[in-house]
XYZ file of C-alpha atoms in Angstrom:
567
model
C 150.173 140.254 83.308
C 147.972 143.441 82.157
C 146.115 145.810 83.950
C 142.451 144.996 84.536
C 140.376 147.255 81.177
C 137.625 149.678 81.872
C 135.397 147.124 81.737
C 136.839 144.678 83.928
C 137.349 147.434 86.567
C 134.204 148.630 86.529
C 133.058 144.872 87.118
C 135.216 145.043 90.161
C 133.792 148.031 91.487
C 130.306 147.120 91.093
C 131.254 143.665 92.639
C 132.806 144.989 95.510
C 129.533 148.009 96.460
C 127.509 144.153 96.280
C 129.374 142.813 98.278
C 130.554 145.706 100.594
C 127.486 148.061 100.641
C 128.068 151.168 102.563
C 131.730 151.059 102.723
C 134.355 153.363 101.089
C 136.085 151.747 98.691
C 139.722 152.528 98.371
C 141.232 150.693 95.562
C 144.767 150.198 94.831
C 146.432 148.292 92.034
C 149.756 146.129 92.580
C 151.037 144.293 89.527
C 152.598 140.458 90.561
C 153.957 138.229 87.303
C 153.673 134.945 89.551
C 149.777 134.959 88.487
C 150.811 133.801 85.093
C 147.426 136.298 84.308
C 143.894 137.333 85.499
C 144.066 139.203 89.064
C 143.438 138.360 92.685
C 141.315 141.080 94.508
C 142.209 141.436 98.080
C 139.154 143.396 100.024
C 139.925 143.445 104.045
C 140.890 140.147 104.993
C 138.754 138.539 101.755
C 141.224 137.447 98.867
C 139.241 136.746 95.289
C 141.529 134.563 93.218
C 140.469 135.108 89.343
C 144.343 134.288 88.287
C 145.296 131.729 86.446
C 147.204 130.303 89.166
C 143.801 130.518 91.119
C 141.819 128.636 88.542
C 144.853 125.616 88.503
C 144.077 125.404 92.057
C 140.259 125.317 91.883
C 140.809 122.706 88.719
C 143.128 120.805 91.146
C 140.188 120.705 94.743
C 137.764 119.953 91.681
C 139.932 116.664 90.020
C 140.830 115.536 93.883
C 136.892 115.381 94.549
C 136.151 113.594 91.922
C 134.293 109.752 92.492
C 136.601 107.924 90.526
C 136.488 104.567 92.005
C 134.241 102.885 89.726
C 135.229 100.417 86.973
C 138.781 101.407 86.259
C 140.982 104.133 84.680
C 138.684 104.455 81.720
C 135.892 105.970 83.887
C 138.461 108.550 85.854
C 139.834 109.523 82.054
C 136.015 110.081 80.705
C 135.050 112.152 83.944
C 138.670 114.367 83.344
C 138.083 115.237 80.062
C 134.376 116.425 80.717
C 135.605 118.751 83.059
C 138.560 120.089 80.287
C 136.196 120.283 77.691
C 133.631 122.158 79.482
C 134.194 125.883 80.612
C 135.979 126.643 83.524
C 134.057 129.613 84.195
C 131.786 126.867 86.272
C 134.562 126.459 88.459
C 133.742 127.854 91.350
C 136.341 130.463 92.832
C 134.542 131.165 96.366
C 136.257 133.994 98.847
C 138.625 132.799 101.019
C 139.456 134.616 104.740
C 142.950 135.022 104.373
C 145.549 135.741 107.137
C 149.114 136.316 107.857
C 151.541 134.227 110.682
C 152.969 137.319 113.200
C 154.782 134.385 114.793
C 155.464 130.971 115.333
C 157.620 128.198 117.231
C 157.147 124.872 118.733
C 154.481 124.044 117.037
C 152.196 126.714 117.723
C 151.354 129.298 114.917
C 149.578 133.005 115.775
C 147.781 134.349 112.805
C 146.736 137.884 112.199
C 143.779 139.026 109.972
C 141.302 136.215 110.370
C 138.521 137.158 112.196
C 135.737 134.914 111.888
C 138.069 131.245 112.800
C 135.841 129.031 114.515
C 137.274 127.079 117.471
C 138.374 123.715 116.038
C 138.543 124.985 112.469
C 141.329 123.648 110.159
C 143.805 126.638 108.508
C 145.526 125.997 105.967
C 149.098 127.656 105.483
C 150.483 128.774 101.859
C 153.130 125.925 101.770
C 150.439 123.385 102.219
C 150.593 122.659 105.921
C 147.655 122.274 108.316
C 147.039 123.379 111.274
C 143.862 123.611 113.944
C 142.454 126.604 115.734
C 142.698 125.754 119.340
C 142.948 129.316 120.464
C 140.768 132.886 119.665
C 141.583 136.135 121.464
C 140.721 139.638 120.454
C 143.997 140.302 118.672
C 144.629 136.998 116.749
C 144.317 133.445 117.034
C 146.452 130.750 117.969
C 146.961 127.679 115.605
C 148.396 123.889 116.328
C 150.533 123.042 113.623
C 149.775 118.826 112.277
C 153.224 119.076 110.691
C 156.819 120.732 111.702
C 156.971 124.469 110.925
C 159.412 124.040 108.106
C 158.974 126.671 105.811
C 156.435 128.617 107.872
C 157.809 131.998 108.803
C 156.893 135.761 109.762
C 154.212 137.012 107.075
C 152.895 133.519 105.465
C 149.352 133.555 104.301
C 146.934 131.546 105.846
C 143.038 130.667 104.721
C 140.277 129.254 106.465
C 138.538 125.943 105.160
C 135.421 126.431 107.370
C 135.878 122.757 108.033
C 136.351 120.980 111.374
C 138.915 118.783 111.600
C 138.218 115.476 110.687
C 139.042 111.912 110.547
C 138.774 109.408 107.121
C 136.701 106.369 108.122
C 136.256 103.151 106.264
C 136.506 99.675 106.816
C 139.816 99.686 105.060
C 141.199 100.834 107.892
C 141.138 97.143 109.720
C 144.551 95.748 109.945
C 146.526 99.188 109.300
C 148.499 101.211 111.466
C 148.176 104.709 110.936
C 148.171 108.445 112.041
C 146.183 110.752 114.144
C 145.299 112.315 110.906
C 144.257 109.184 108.941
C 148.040 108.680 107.148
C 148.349 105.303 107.114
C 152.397 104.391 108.256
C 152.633 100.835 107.972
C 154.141 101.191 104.500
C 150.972 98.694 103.110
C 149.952 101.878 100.573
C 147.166 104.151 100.663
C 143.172 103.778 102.304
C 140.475 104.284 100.378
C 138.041 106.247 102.561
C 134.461 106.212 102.790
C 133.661 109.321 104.429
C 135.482 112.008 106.474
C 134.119 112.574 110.360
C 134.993 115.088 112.530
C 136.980 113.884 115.389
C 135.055 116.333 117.883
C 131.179 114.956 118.052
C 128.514 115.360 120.748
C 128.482 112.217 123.085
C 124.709 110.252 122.262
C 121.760 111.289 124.158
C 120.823 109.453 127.621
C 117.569 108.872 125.452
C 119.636 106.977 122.275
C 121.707 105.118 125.053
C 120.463 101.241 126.178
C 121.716 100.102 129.311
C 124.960 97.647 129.750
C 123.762 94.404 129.641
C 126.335 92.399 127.414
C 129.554 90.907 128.490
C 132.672 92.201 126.861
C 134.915 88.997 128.185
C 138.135 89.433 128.817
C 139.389 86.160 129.036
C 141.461 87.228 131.999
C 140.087 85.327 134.921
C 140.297 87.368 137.831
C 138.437 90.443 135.699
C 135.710 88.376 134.126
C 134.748 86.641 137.507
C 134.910 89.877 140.169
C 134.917 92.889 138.180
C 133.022 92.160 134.426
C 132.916 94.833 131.664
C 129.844 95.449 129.491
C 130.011 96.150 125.923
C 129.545 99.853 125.897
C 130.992 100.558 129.671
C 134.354 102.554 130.456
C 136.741 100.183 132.632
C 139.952 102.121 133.430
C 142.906 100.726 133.974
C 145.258 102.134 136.656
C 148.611 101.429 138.022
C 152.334 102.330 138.245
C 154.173 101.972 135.159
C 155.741 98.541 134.320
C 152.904 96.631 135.783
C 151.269 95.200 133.010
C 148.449 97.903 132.438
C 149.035 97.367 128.483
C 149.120 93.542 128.565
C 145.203 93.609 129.581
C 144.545 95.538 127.167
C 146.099 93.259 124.915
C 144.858 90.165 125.985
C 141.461 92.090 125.725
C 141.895 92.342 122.166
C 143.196 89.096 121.538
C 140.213 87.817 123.148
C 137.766 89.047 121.054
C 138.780 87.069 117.980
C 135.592 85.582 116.168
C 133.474 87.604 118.620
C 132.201 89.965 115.879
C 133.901 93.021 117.665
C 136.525 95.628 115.897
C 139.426 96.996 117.998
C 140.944 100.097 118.139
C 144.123 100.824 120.082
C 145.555 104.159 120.639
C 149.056 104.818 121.122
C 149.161 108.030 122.689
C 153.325 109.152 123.345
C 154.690 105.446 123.192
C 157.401 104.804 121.968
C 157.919 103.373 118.808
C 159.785 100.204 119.521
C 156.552 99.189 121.887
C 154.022 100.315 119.011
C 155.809 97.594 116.483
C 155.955 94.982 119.595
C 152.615 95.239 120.011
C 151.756 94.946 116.306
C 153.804 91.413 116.089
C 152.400 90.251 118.667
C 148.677 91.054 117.596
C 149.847 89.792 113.654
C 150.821 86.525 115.455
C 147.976 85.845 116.970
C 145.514 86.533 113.889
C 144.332 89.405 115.505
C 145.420 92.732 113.258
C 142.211 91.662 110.844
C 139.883 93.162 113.049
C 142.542 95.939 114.809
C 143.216 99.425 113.677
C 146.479 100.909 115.584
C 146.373 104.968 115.923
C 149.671 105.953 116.558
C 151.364 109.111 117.578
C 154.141 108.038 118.833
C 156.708 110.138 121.827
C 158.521 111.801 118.829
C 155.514 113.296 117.166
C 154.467 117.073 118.108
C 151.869 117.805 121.331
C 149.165 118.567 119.165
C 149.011 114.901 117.387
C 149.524 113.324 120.900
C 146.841 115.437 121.553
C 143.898 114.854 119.148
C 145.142 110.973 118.355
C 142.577 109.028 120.921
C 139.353 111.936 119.369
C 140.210 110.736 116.012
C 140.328 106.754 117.178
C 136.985 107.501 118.542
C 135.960 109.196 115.268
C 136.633 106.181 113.398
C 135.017 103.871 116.118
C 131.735 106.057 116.252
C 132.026 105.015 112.067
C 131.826 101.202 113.332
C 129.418 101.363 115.961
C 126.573 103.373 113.940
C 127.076 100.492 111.265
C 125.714 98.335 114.153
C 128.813 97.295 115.610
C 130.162 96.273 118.475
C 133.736 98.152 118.838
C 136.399 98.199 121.938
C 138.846 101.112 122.115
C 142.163 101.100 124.073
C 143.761 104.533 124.959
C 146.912 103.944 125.860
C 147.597 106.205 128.063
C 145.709 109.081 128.895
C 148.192 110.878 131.800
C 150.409 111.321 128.482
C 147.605 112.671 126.815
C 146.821 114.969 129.441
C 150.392 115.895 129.628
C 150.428 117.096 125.634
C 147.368 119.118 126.455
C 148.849 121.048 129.016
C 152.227 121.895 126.904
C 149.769 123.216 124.408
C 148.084 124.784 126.946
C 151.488 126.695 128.416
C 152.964 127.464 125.130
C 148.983 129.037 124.263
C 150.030 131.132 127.374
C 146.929 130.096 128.949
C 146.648 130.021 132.836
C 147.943 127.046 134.953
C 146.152 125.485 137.600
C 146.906 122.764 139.702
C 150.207 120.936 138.694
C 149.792 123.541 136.309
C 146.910 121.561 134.159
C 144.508 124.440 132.406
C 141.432 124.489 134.284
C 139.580 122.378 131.408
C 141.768 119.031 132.077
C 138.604 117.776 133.086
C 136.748 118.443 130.446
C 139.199 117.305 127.945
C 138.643 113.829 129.078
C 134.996 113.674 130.149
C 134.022 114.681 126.539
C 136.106 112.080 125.229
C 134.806 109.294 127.191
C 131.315 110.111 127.387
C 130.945 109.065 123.727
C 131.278 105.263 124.862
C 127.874 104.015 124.938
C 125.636 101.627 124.077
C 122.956 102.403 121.136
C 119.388 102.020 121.178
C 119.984 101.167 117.982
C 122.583 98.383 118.260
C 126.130 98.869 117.803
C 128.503 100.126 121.186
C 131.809 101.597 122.123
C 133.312 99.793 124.740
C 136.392 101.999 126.517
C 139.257 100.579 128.188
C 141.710 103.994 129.078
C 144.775 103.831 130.665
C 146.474 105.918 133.332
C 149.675 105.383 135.152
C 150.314 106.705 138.275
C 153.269 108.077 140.343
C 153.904 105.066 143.264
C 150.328 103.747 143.493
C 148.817 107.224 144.090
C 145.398 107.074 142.836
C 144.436 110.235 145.129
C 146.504 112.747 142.344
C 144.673 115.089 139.537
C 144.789 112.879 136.573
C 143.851 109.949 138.120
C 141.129 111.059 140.265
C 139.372 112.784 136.854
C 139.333 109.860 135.205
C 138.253 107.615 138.164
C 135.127 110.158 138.638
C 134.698 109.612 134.621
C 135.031 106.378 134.412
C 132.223 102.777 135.300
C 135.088 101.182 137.231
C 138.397 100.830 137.602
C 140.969 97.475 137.239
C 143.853 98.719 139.825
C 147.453 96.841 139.156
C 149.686 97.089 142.342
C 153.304 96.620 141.927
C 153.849 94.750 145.100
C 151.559 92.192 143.792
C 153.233 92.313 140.206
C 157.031 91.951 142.133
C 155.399 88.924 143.344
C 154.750 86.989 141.061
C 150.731 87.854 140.911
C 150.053 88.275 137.389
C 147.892 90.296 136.427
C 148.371 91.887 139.350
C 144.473 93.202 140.165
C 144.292 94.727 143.677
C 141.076 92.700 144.212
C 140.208 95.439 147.359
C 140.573 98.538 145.029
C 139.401 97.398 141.961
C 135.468 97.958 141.027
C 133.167 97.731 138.135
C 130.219 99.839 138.741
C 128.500 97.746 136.192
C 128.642 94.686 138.429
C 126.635 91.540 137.661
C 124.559 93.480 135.054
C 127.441 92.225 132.589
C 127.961 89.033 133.758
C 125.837 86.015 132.182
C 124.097 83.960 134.733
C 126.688 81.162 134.693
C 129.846 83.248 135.595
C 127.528 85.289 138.038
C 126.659 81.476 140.071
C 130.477 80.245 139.774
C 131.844 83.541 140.928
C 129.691 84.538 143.834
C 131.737 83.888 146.517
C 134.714 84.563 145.272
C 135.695 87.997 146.767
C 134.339 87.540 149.942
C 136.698 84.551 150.121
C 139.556 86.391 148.859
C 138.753 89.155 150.901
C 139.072 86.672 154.028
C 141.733 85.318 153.147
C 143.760 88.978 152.893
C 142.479 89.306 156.157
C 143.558 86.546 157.423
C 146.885 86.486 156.153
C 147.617 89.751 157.478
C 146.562 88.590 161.074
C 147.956 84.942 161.531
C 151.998 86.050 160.296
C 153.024 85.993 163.680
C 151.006 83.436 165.086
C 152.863 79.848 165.435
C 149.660 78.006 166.078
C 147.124 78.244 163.776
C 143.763 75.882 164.527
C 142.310 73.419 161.771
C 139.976 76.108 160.198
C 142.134 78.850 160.049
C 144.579 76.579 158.041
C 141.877 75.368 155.632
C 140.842 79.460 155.047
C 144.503 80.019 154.886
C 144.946 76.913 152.166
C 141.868 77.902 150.203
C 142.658 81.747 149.774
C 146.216 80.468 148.434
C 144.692 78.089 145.854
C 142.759 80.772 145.041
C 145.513 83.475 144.296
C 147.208 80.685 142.473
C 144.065 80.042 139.843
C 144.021 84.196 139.311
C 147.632 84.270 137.739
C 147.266 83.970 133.984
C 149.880 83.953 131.825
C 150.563 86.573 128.970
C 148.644 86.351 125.778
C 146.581 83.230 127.146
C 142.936 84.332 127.707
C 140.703 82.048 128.470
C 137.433 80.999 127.204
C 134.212 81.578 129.450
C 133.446 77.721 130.032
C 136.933 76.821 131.678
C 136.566 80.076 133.830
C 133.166 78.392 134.778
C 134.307 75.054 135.238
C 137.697 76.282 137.477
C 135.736 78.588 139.797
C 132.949 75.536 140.205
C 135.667 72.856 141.094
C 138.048 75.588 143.127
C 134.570 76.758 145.196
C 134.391 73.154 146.221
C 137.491 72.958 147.424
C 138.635 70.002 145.591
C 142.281 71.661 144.803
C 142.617 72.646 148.340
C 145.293 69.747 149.000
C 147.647 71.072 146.341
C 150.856 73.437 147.666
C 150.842 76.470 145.530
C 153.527 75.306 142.901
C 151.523 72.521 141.843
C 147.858 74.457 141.224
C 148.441 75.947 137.853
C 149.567 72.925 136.592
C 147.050 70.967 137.886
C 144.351 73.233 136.504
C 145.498 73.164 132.806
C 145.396 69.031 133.134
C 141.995 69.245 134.523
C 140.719 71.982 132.023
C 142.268 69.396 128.828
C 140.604 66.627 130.363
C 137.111 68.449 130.449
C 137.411 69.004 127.078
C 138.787 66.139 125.933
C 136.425 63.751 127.712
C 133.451 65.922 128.540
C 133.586 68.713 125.954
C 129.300 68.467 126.413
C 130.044 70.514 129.467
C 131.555 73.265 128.288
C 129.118 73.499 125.068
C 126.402 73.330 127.415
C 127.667 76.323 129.041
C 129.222 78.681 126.114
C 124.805 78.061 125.040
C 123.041 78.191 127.507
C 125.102 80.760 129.623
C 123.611 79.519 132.691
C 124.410 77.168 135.442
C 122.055 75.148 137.072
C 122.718 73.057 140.254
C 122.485 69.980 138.338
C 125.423 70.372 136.103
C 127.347 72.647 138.968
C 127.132 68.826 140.725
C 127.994 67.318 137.555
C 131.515 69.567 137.194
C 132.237 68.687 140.883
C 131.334 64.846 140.407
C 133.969 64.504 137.784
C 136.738 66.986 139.206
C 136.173 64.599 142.558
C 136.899 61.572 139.890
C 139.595 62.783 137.987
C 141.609 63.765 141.438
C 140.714 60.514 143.125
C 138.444 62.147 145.932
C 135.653 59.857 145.591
């Protein structure tokens, strides 16, 4: 390592009155044998790296960008040595803002000496580790670390990237499991990505947004009949833990195989164990070829928990301006809001109530409002999650995401204890969507349906004490049960839209009414095979058309009345 020559130093100076004009320059020279040779120019919180050490680097960003993927190795060896053999004086050593860690611990990093950070901005620390800006102040700013500290101490140096943080996107991502950061960890090997996206975008314009028109079926009947989702709505789904909040999420999935619709489910704080469950169970039923699974599981740090579900929705907003249709599970966002606010606290930024920061809100809202519906084709549909503390739907969290939110599917855990699975409070539950996302033909076999269920609650709740009930009230009483019977679905069995149709036609009649409530779910799976064994016509009339006109409504109850020996 030698001493910069007259020459050389008078570059330097001339370099420096460019780039510094009007400033004293005060130079001092500090001689450091790790450069191998060449010099790095420090000049305020600027560092110039002309070392040799510097120019490996630049060599190294240069060979990592390189488009390599075409026909083989012979095209990645022709495009390395072109890059030897020419100069690497076209190598482009840019400035870097460089800083230095005054402290850090759990997970949090403050960094001196970097004055122009942008909110959001990716750092990158000396050893290699990333971390996000998530915090400016006059004095410094405060960093989330993406990894453990590890080697990160007192004095490291840190550089901007000027980059936001962002997501990979491809459609090699279907099938995988991987991390907030685009890491796949399903031990299947590396994804080739396409592109990288931020994971913080602006929600579309009311002006690129169509309204919800299209039915994003379930195949869970008591949601597709009373309270229907629309492919680019956000349903959220609420209850105490343990009450099967997940599961219709799950079925959701399941139920769009061969619908032309990509999945995305985000594990937000799970634990691991449930993560791989979920991932058999999806691989069983043929559904992980259209599924990506973000996962940051309870034992990764607050800040992956806390930008996993804005990089999901990164990688949908890929899908849906390809045209597609996509449906995103956050599961769950109080745990979400929960890693915010440790981040928040250890930030040393003020608590509010149940000491949230004041921008809980906000860190949801801006998540959720980019579910839509394009003008141009293509939606996200959003199904989050929130559990609640003993049914109470009046706290913070909940009530946020309520206000944020087209509707809400509310599981009750006195319902789930008995036996009423899924367990949809049918009095609580909404979709402010309505009808809108219903097609004609679930619209005419569900229309009654509430109010009946509605009287029957009612009903139930006044006649426990009486001993004598008249003929009507009995009937009401009979019908309502049947009813609650023909809601409870078992797991990981959704149904398709014509049996819904056909069930809700022949239990609107009334034909099942004479059945005690052990005997109605088995009765309605031998009617539904016999349908489609003997009158499949039906049901392909319906799954066309969509619609239901009073002549085959007649039709369905004709038959039912045959097969049960009414007529």
């Amino acid at each position: 390592v030698t001493e910069p020559d007259d020459a050389q130093y008078e570059g330097i100076i001339k370099f420096l009155k460019q780039q510094y004009p009007e400033r004293v320059l005060n130079i001092s020279r500090k001689q450091n044998k790790e450069l191998g040779s060449g010099f790095i120019l420090h000049a305020g919180n600027e560092e110039y790296d002309w070392s040799a050490s510097g120019r490996k680097k630049a060599l190294q960003q240069k060979l990592q960008s390189l488009d390599i993927s075409g026909d083989g190795p012979l095209v990645a060896q022709k495009a390395i040595i072109s890059i030897l053999k020419g100069s690497m004086d076209d190598v482009d050593i840019a400035s870097q803002e460089v800083g230095v860690v005054s402290r850090v611990g759990d997970g949090i990093a403050y960094i001196d000496g970097v004055d122009h950070a942008m909110y959001g901005e990716v750092v990158v620390f000396e050893n290699g580790t990333k971390g996000m800006v998530l915090d400016i102040t006059t004095e410094n700013i405060g960093v989330i670390l993406f990894d453990t500290e590890g080697t990160i101490g007192q004095g490291t140096k840190v550089s901007r990237t000027k980059k936001q943080a962002g997501m990979p996107v491809s459609s090699n991502f279907l099938g995988r499991v991987v991390d907030p950061l685009g890491n796949p960890i399903d031990g299947l090997g590396p994804i080739e990505a396409a592109e990288m996206r931020p994971i913080e975008e602006p929600a579309p314009s009311i002006i690129d947004r169509n309204p919800v028109t299209t039915p994003m079926e379930t195949g869970i009947l008591s949601i597709d009949s009373m309270f229907p989702i629309g492919r680019g709505q956000r349903e959220l789904i609420i209850g105490d833990r343990q009450t099967g909040k997940t599961s219709i999420a799950l079925d959701t999935i399941l139920n769009q195989k061969g619908k032309d619709c990509i999945c995305i489910y985000v594990s937000i704080a799970q634990k691991a164990s449930t993560v791989a469950n979920l991932v058999n169970t999806l691989k069983k039923n043929d559904a992980m070829g259209y599924t990506v699974i973000v996962n940051s599981t309870a034992a990764d740090s607050a800040s992956l928990q806390y930008i996993a579900p804005y990089s999901a929705t990164s990688l949908a907003e890929y899908f849906m301006h390809q045209g597609k249709d996509v449906l995103i599970v956050y599961d769950d966002l109080s745990k979400h809001a929960v890693a915010y606010r440790t981040i928040s606290l250890l930030l040393g930024r003020s608590p509010g109530r149940e000491a949230y920061p004041g921008d809980v809100f906000y860190l949801h809202s801006r998540l959720l409002e980019r579910s839509s519906r394009l003008n141009s084709g293509g939606s996200i549909t959003a199904l989050p999650i929130i559990e609640t503390q003993d049914g109470d739907v009046s706290a913070y969290i909940p009530t946020n995401v309520i206000s944020i939110t087209d509707g809400q599917i509310f599981l009750e855990s006195d319902l789930f204890f008995e036996g009423q699975r899924p367990a949809v409070n049918v009095g609580l539950s909404v979709s402010r969507v309505g009808g809108a996302a219903q097609t004609k033909a679930m619209k005419k076999a569900s229309g009654s349906l509430r109010i009946n269920l509605a009287q029957y609650r009612e009903m139930k709740e006044f006649t426990q004490f009486a001993s004598d009930l008249d003929d009507a009230t009995k009937r009401q009483l009979q019908h309502g049960q049947v009813l609650m019977e023909l809601l409870k679905q078992p797991l990981n069995h959704p149904m398709s839209h014509a049996d819904m149709v056909i069930i809700l036609v022949v239990a609107d009649a009334g034909i099942l009414d004479d059945l005690n409530s052990k005997q109605v779910k088995k009765e309605e799976t031998k009617l539904l095979d016999w349908f489609n064994e003997n009158h499949s016509e039906i049901s392909r009339e319906i799954n066309t058309t969509k619609k239901l006109d009073d002549n085959l409504k007649t039709r369905i109850i004709t038959l039912a009345k045959q097969y049960r020996g009414q007529e």
